[in-house]
mmCIF file of C-alpha atoms in Angstrom:
data_model
loop_
_atom_site.group_PDB
_atom_site.id
_atom_site.type_symbol
_atom_site.label_atom_id
_atom_site.label_comp_id
_atom_site.label_asym_id
_atom_site.label_seq_id
_atom_site.Cartn_x
_atom_site.Cartn_y
_atom_site.Cartn_z
ATOM 1 C CA MET A 222 0.000 0.000 0.000
ATOM 2 C CA PRO A 223 1.205 3.575 -0.613
ATOM 3 C CA LYS A 224 2.083 5.796 2.314
ATOM 4 C CA GLN A 225 -1.020 7.598 3.579
ATOM 5 C CA PRO A 226 -0.439 11.287 4.479
ATOM 6 C CA ARG A 227 -2.075 12.508 7.701
ATOM 7 C CA ARG A 228 -2.235 15.860 9.528
ATOM 8 C CA LEU A 229 -3.029 15.759 13.239
ATOM 9 C CA GLU A 230 -2.853 18.201 16.138
ATOM 10 C CA VAL A 231 -0.679 17.510 19.184
ATOM 11 C CA GLU A 232 -1.185 19.153 22.577
ATOM 12 C CA SER A 233 0.366 22.633 22.620
ATOM 13 C CA ILE A 234 3.303 23.816 24.711
ATOM 14 C CA THR A 235 2.393 26.747 26.970
ATOM 15 C CA PHE A 236 4.635 29.819 27.211
ATOM 16 C CA SER A 237 6.639 30.139 30.430
ATOM 17 C CA SER A 238 9.107 33.028 30.534
ATOM 18 C CA GLY A 239 12.728 31.856 30.655
ATOM 19 C CA ALA A 240 11.785 28.190 31.064
ATOM 20 C CA LEU A 241 12.282 24.937 29.168
ATOM 21 C CA ARG A 242 9.009 23.189 28.370
ATOM 22 C CA SER A 243 8.565 19.944 26.470
ATOM 23 C CA ARG A 244 5.921 17.805 24.799
ATOM 24 C CA GLU A 245 6.200 14.126 23.913
ATOM 25 C CA LEU A 246 5.358 13.491 20.272
ATOM 26 C CA PRO A 247 3.516 10.438 18.924
ATOM 27 C CA LYS A 248 5.721 7.563 17.758
ATOM 28 C CA THR A 249 4.838 7.630 14.086
ATOM 29 C CA VAL A 250 6.490 8.312 10.705
ATOM 30 C CA TYR A 251 7.083 12.026 10.188
ATOM 31 C CA LYS A 252 7.563 14.183 7.156
ATOM 32 C CA GLY A 253 7.645 17.251 9.427
ATOM 33 C CA LEU A 254 5.845 19.428 11.954
ATOM 34 C CA TRP A 255 3.805 22.601 11.533
ATOM 35 C CA LEU A 256 4.369 25.035 14.378
ATOM 36 C CA LYS A 257 2.448 28.183 15.301
ATOM 37 C CA LEU A 258 4.023 30.526 17.856
ATOM 38 C CA SER A 259 1.503 32.914 19.462
ATOM 39 C CA ILE A 260 2.252 35.468 22.181
ATOM 40 C CA THR A 261 -0.371 37.676 23.851
ATOM 41 C CA HIS A 262 1.356 40.810 25.135
ATOM 42 C CA THR A 263 0.645 44.254 26.516
ATOM 43 C CA ASN A 264 2.372 47.095 24.688
ATOM 44 C CA GLY A 265 3.718 50.329 26.021
ATOM 45 C CA VAL A 266 4.108 53.501 23.963
ATOM 46 C CA GLY A 267 5.848 53.038 20.616
ATOM 47 C CA PRO A 268 6.400 49.258 20.674
ATOM 48 C CA THR A 269 8.900 47.891 18.167
ATOM 49 C CA ILE A 270 8.235 44.270 17.233
ATOM 50 C CA THR A 271 9.563 42.493 14.162
ATOM 51 C CA ALA A 272 9.146 38.901 13.047
ATOM 52 C CA ASP A 273 12.790 38.360 14.021
ATOM 53 C CA SER A 274 12.364 39.820 17.516
ATOM 54 C CA LEU A 275 9.096 37.919 18.073
ATOM 55 C CA MET A 276 10.684 34.596 17.129
ATOM 56 C CA ALA A 277 13.619 35.210 19.486
ATOM 57 C CA VAL A 278 11.223 34.393 22.345
ATOM 58 C CA LEU A 279 11.749 30.760 21.302
ATOM 59 C CA SER A 280 15.521 30.726 21.468
ATOM 60 C CA LYS A 281 15.818 27.020 20.660
ATOM 61 C CA ILE A 282 13.693 24.149 19.414
ATOM 62 C CA ASN A 283 15.082 20.712 20.236
ATOM 63 C CA ILE A 284 13.912 17.348 18.921
ATOM 64 C CA VAL A 285 15.289 14.685 21.257
ATOM 65 C CA ILE A 286 15.213 10.928 20.625
ATOM 66 C CA ASN A 287 15.201 8.513 23.561
ATOM 67 C CA GLY A 288 16.128 11.259 26.016
ATOM 68 C CA GLN A 289 19.637 11.811 24.726
ATOM 69 C CA ASP A 290 20.014 11.946 20.936
ATOM 70 C CA GLN A 291 19.418 15.465 19.591
ATOM 71 C CA LEU A 292 18.105 15.239 16.061
ATOM 72 C CA LYS A 293 17.499 18.990 15.804
ATOM 73 C CA SER A 294 18.594 21.898 17.967
ATOM 74 C CA VAL A 295 18.028 25.233 16.224
ATOM 75 C CA PRO A 296 16.581 28.691 16.936
ATOM 76 C CA PHE A 297 12.910 28.990 15.978
ATOM 77 C CA ARG A 298 13.717 31.868 13.645
ATOM 78 C CA HIS A 299 16.049 29.625 11.622
ATOM 79 C CA ILE A 300 13.068 27.388 10.852
ATOM 80 C CA PHE A 301 11.163 30.461 9.626
ATOM 81 C CA TYR A 302 14.015 31.720 7.412
ATOM 82 C CA ARG A 303 14.750 28.327 5.864
ATOM 83 C CA ASN A 304 11.022 28.088 5.041
ATOM 84 C CA GLN A 305 11.400 31.337 3.070
ATOM 85 C CA TYR A 306 14.126 29.735 0.980
ATOM 86 C CA ASP A 307 12.766 26.194 0.670
ATOM 87 C CA PHE A 308 9.227 27.284 -0.276
ATOM 88 C CA SER A 309 10.065 30.660 -1.895
ATOM 89 C CA ILE A 310 7.524 32.429 0.322
ATOM 90 C CA ALA A 311 7.605 33.648 3.906
ATOM 91 C CA PRO A 312 5.373 31.813 6.405
ATOM 92 C CA GLN A 313 2.342 33.734 7.603
ATOM 93 C CA SER A 314 2.814 36.099 10.538
ATOM 94 C CA SER A 315 0.992 38.959 12.261
ATOM 95 C CA LEU A 316 2.584 41.551 14.559
ATOM 96 C CA PHE A 317 0.442 43.494 17.050
ATOM 97 C CA THR A 318 1.991 46.951 17.537
ATOM 98 C CA THR A 319 -0.853 49.146 18.836
ATOM 99 C CA ASN A 320 0.181 51.478 21.673
ATOM 100 C CA SER A 321 -0.772 50.796 25.302
ATOM 101 C CA VAL A 322 -3.130 47.854 24.814
ATOM 102 C CA GLN A 323 -3.100 44.054 24.834
ATOM 103 C CA GLY A 324 -3.059 41.973 21.663
ATOM 104 C CA THR A 325 -1.580 38.859 20.080
ATOM 105 C CA SER A 326 1.302 38.395 17.660
ATOM 106 C CA TYR A 327 1.895 35.110 15.874
ATOM 107 C CA VAL A 328 4.097 33.411 13.313
ATOM 108 C CA TRP A 329 3.948 30.038 11.561
ATOM 109 C CA ALA A 330 6.872 27.780 10.638
ATOM 110 C CA TYR A 331 7.372 24.289 9.233
ATOM 111 C CA LEU A 332 10.040 22.025 10.749
ATOM 112 C CA PRO A 333 10.956 19.404 8.128
ATOM 113 C CA PHE A 334 12.289 15.934 8.840
ATOM 114 C CA ALA A 335 12.159 14.845 5.202
ATOM 115 C CA MET A 336 14.644 16.968 3.267
ATOM 116 C CA THR A 337 13.021 19.735 1.283
ATOM 117 C CA ARG A 338 14.353 20.388 -2.230
ATOM 118 C CA SER A 339 15.900 16.924 -2.519
ATOM 119 C CA LEU A 340 15.196 14.531 -5.377
ATOM 120 C CA ASN A 341 13.475 12.059 -3.052
ATOM 121 C CA PRO A 342 12.448 13.686 0.247
ATOM 122 C CA GLU A 343 10.885 10.441 1.484
ATOM 123 C CA ASP A 344 14.394 8.987 1.841
ATOM 124 C CA THR A 345 14.766 11.066 5.009
ATOM 125 C CA VAL A 346 11.376 10.858 6.706
ATOM 126 C CA LEU A 347 11.702 10.171 10.426
ATOM 127 C CA ASP A 348 10.486 6.723 11.472
ATOM 128 C CA ALA A 349 9.853 7.082 15.220
ATOM 129 C CA ARG A 350 7.793 3.909 15.663
ATOM 130 C CA LYS A 351 10.526 2.026 17.528
ATOM 131 C CA PHE A 352 11.771 4.933 19.649
ATOM 132 C CA GLN A 353 11.380 4.839 23.404
ATOM 133 C CA SER A 354 10.503 8.534 23.301
ATOM 134 C CA LEU A 355 10.427 11.518 20.951
ATOM 135 C CA MET A 356 10.341 14.922 22.638
ATOM 136 C CA LEU A 357 9.933 18.454 21.346
ATOM 137 C CA GLU A 358 11.586 20.941 23.722
ATOM 138 C CA ALA A 359 10.820 24.664 23.631
ATOM 139 C CA ASN A 360 13.344 27.015 25.229
ATOM 140 C CA TRP A 361 11.322 30.130 26.093
ATOM 141 C CA GLY A 362 12.813 33.612 26.365
ATOM 142 C CA SER A 363 11.359 36.701 27.999
ATOM 143 C CA SER A 364 11.243 39.421 25.319
ATOM 144 C CA ILE A 365 9.686 39.967 21.880
ATOM 145 C CA GLY A 366 10.850 43.529 21.170
ATOM 146 C CA THR A 367 11.204 46.962 22.734
ATOM 147 C CA ASN A 368 8.565 48.980 24.613
ATOM 148 C CA VAL A 369 6.517 45.850 25.277
ATOM 149 C CA THR A 370 5.281 46.081 28.866
ATOM 150 C CA SER A 371 4.580 42.387 29.482
ATOM 151 C CA LEU A 372 4.258 38.975 27.896
ATOM 152 C CA ASP A 373 0.937 37.771 29.267
ATOM 153 C CA SER A 374 0.501 34.305 27.755
ATOM 154 C CA GLY A 375 1.464 32.249 24.759
ATOM 155 C CA THR A 376 1.475 28.875 23.061
ATOM 156 C CA LEU A 377 3.418 26.819 20.593
ATOM 157 C CA LYS A 378 0.832 24.853 18.634
ATOM 158 C CA ILE A 379 2.048 21.605 17.069
ATOM 159 C CA TYR A 380 0.567 19.785 14.066
ATOM 160 C CA THR A 381 2.068 16.597 12.663
ATOM 161 C CA ASP A 382 2.774 16.031 8.975
ATOM 162 C CA GLU A 383 2.968 12.249 9.021
ATOM 163 C CA TYR A 384 2.417 8.988 7.149
ATOM 164 C CA SER A 385 0.543 5.802 7.944
ATOM 165 C CA ASN A 386 0.812 2.522 6.013
ATOM 166 C CA VAL A 387 4.614 2.617 6.047
ATOM 167 C CA ASP A 388 6.412 -0.702 5.666
ATOM 168 C CA GLU A 389 7.802 -1.855 9.002
ATOM 169 C CA ASN A 390 11.207 -2.447 7.368
ATOM 170 C CA PHE A 391 11.469 1.103 6.041
ATOM 171 C CA ALA A 392 15.045 2.401 6.270
ATOM 172 C CA GLY A 393 16.142 5.908 5.384
ATOM 173 C CA GLY A 394 18.677 8.560 6.191
ATOM 174 C CA ARG A 395 18.500 11.176 8.904
ATOM 175 C CA HIS A 396 18.089 14.923 8.612
ATOM 176 C CA GLU A 397 20.006 16.515 11.471
ATOM 177 C CA GLU A 398 20.362 20.220 12.256
ATOM 178 C CA ASN A 399 22.259 21.995 14.998
ATOM 179 C CA VAL A 400 23.762 25.407 15.528
ATOM 180 C CA VAL A 401 27.114 26.863 16.540
ATOM 181 C CA SER A 402 28.171 30.495 16.862
ATOM 182 C CA ARG A 403 31.224 32.677 17.326
ATOM 183 C CA ASN A 404 31.970 36.350 17.760
ATOM 184 C CA LEU A 405 33.243 38.458 14.903
ATOM 185 C CA ASP A 406 35.599 40.083 17.379
ATOM 186 C CA ALA A 407 38.248 41.334 14.963
ATOM 187 C CA THR A 408 38.527 42.270 11.316
ATOM 188 C CA GLY A 409 40.073 39.820 8.877
ATOM 189 C CA SER A 410 39.922 36.040 8.822
ATOM 190 C CA ARG A 411 37.629 34.447 11.438
ATOM 191 C CA THR A 412 37.419 30.663 11.408
ATOM 192 C CA LEU A 413 35.170 27.999 12.866
ATOM 193 C CA GLU A 414 35.879 24.269 12.777
ATOM 194 C CA LEU A 415 33.053 21.886 11.916
ATOM 195 C CA GLU A 416 32.839 18.325 13.212
ATOM 196 C CA VAL A 417 34.528 15.630 11.137
ATOM 197 C CA GLY A 418 34.815 11.876 11.463
ATOM 198 C CA SER A 419 32.061 9.891 13.171
ATOM 199 C CA ASN A 420 28.946 10.178 10.943
ATOM 200 C CA ASN A 421 29.205 13.828 9.858
ATOM 201 C CA GLN A 422 27.816 14.457 6.361
ATOM 202 C CA TYR A 423 26.946 18.036 5.395
ATOM 203 C CA ARG A 424 24.230 19.084 3.001
ATOM 204 C CA ARG A 425 23.985 22.848 3.628
ATOM 205 C CA LEU A 426 25.327 25.540 5.928
ATOM 206 C CA TRP A 427 23.092 28.463 6.904
ATOM 207 C CA ILE A 428 25.269 31.390 7.993
ATOM 208 C CA TYR A 429 23.641 34.305 9.846
ATOM 209 C CA THR A 430 25.553 37.515 10.581
ATOM 210 C CA ARG A 431 24.350 40.058 13.129
ATOM 211 C CA ASN A 432 25.627 43.443 14.229
ATOM 212 C CA SER A 433 26.315 44.670 17.770
ATOM 213 C CA SER A 434 22.569 45.304 18.232
ATOM 214 C CA ALA A 435 21.808 41.654 17.280
ATOM 215 C CA ALA A 436 20.115 42.761 14.037
ATOM 216 C CA LEU A 437 20.708 40.771 10.856
ATOM 217 C CA SER A 438 23.226 42.659 8.741
ATOM 218 C CA ASN A 439 24.918 42.320 5.336
ATOM 219 C CA VAL A 440 27.946 44.423 6.292
ATOM 220 C CA GLN A 441 29.598 42.092 8.801
ATOM 221 C CA ILE A 442 31.502 39.910 6.299
ATOM 222 C CA ASP A 443 32.455 40.066 2.616
ATOM 223 C CA ASN A 444 33.796 36.587 1.803
ATOM 224 C CA LEU A 445 33.172 32.967 2.806
ATOM 225 C CA ILE A 446 35.371 29.884 2.413
ATOM 226 C CA VAL A 447 34.642 26.274 3.292
ATOM 227 C CA LYS A 448 37.791 24.177 3.080
ATOM 228 C CA SER A 449 39.531 20.987 4.100
ATOM 229 C CA ARG A 450 43.273 21.477 4.154
ATOM 230 C CA ALA A 451 44.173 22.908 0.716
ATOM 231 C CA PHE A 452 40.866 21.985 -0.944
ATOM 232 C CA ASN A 453 38.144 24.646 -1.160
ATOM 233 C CA TYR A 454 34.521 23.528 -1.433
ATOM 234 C CA ASP A 455 33.490 27.193 -1.654
ATOM 235 C CA ASN A 456 35.426 30.441 -1.869
ATOM 236 C CA ILE A 457 32.965 33.154 -2.718
ATOM 237 C CA ASN A 458 32.179 36.808 -2.196
ATOM 238 C CA ALA A 459 29.274 37.341 0.211
ATOM 239 C CA ASP A 460 27.351 39.550 -2.233
ATOM 240 C CA ALA A 461 27.753 36.975 -5.009
ATOM 241 C CA LEU A 462 26.569 34.166 -2.733
ATOM 242 C CA GLN A 463 23.374 36.035 -1.898
ATOM 243 C CA GLN A 464 22.734 36.542 -5.609
ATOM 244 C CA PHE A 465 23.267 32.830 -6.270
ATOM 245 C CA ASN A 466 20.875 32.081 -3.397
ATOM 246 C CA ALA A 467 18.256 34.291 -5.055
ATOM 247 C CA TRP A 468 18.516 32.225 -8.237
ATOM 248 C CA GLU A 469 18.663 28.874 -6.429
ATOM 249 C CA PHE A 470 15.663 29.503 -4.190
ATOM 250 C CA ALA A 471 13.603 32.005 -6.269
ATOM 251 C CA GLN A 472 13.526 34.205 -3.191
ATOM 252 C CA SER A 473 14.928 37.663 -2.482
ATOM 253 C CA PRO A 474 17.882 37.177 -0.116
ATOM 254 C CA GLN A 475 17.224 37.646 3.581
ATOM 255 C CA THR A 476 19.499 40.339 5.013
ATOM 256 C CA GLY A 477 22.363 38.756 6.953
ATOM 257 C CA LEU A 478 21.799 35.212 5.651
ATOM 258 C CA TYR A 479 24.106 33.213 3.373
ATOM 259 C CA VAL A 480 23.283 29.643 2.294
ATOM 260 C CA LEU A 481 26.098 27.335 1.217
ATOM 261 C CA ASP A 482 24.475 24.374 -0.548
ATOM 262 C CA PHE A 483 26.922 21.562 -1.311
ATOM 263 C CA THR A 484 24.405 19.606 -3.384
ATOM 264 C CA ARG A 485 23.068 20.437 -6.823
ATOM 265 C CA ASP A 486 19.566 19.792 -8.138
ATOM 266 C CA GLY A 487 18.601 17.934 -4.966
ATOM 267 C CA LYS A 488 21.333 15.284 -5.315
ATOM 268 C CA LEU A 489 22.194 14.336 -1.746
ATOM 269 C CA THR A 490 25.012 12.132 -3.019
ATOM 270 C CA GLN A 491 26.952 15.392 -3.519
ATOM 271 C CA ARG A 492 26.940 16.259 0.213
ATOM 272 C CA ILE A 493 30.289 16.766 1.950
ATOM 273 C CA ASP A 494 31.067 13.391 3.493
ATOM 274 C CA ALA A 495 33.329 14.370 6.376
ATOM 275 C CA ARG A 496 33.637 10.908 7.901
ATOM 276 C CA ASN A 497 37.162 10.525 6.547
ATOM 277 C CA LEU A 498 38.249 14.171 6.617
ATOM 278 C CA SER A 499 40.856 15.445 9.055
ATOM 279 C CA GLU A 500 39.308 18.931 9.164
ATOM 280 C CA LEU A 501 36.484 21.042 7.764
ATOM 281 C CA ILE A 502 36.713 24.787 8.326
ATOM 282 C CA VAL A 503 34.492 27.790 7.684
ATOM 283 C CA ASP A 504 36.612 30.916 7.142
ATOM 284 C CA VAL A 505 34.933 34.303 6.747
ATOM 285 C CA ASN A 506 36.499 37.697 6.204
ATOM 286 C CA SER A 507 35.131 39.877 8.977
ATOM 287 C CA LEU A 508 34.649 43.612 8.377
ATOM 288 C CA VAL A 509 33.809 44.354 12.020
ATOM 289 C CA SER A 510 35.042 43.716 15.547
ATOM 290 C CA ASN A 511 31.683 43.705 17.325
ATOM 291 C CA GLY A 512 29.402 41.344 15.379
ATOM 292 C CA THR A 513 28.385 37.693 15.588
ATOM 293 C CA MET A 514 28.147 34.753 13.227
ATOM 294 C CA GLU A 515 25.768 31.836 13.719
ATOM 295 C CA ILE A 516 25.997 28.691 11.586
ATOM 296 C CA VAL A 517 23.234 26.113 11.323
ATOM 297 C CA LYS A 518 24.734 22.832 10.131
ATOM 298 C CA GLU A 519 22.285 20.830 8.048
ATOM 299 C CA LYS A 520 23.318 17.216 7.697
ATOM 300 C CA ALA A 521 22.147 14.437 5.388
ATOM 301 C CA ILE A 522 23.282 11.290 7.184
ATOM 302 C CA PHE A 523 23.269 7.945 5.429
ATOM 303 C CA ALA A 524 25.006 4.721 6.377
#
């Protein structure tokens, strides 16, 4: 029988300022999860709320298998921005910015387990049927912008994008994502070493650059290199990379975001297989001494 798509709601996670809250997910076969972040807040005079500042209230989303294996650990806003690129349209959002009154702001995002923009996304659906547990953890912050008097309540709604009628012997790869960051604390070359050996296989790197006010900015770096010893996988001007991203994803580039895609035309066989590499380094040319760089490592892991 063919796989049967299903969409079902899971109990929400309630906002709790500065706390970690979790929800156990059903043990099924997942293509992904739809998430809706809603915050009811009371504004002061002249509130400034952006989609980016709203999403910062969920500083990290973790998907944890069997209590210890982190499949995904990324900021909520990364999920939103990768949706812009993968689907060539921004997810729906609404920002409440009326002075001195209570209202609700919200934003949607889709967390994929099956790899978007690959030739066969079903190769990387997540089969959780034999897991002991599958948890979604929400790391809540305490702010959504400036001149917001209070965060009064909120929820993270969860909807599964799943399959039934999947063969019990189904075997696929895994779609892992995690984040690392470093300060752009001097001008010139700034490097960051990625994990090699073990089972590290890289599909894409999502590089975010922010200024001293934590705003996404295009003027923090001007060149990016990914290399292993003397071999360059990429050596490209930052402006040129954003233009290539516009063509690749049919989406105007997001300020402060650079996507290094090591595959072409959805061919995951072209990923960087770092299992036998001695090093893998990201080297950017920093133009500032007071910025930050955050890299989300997207991995396509096959045996």
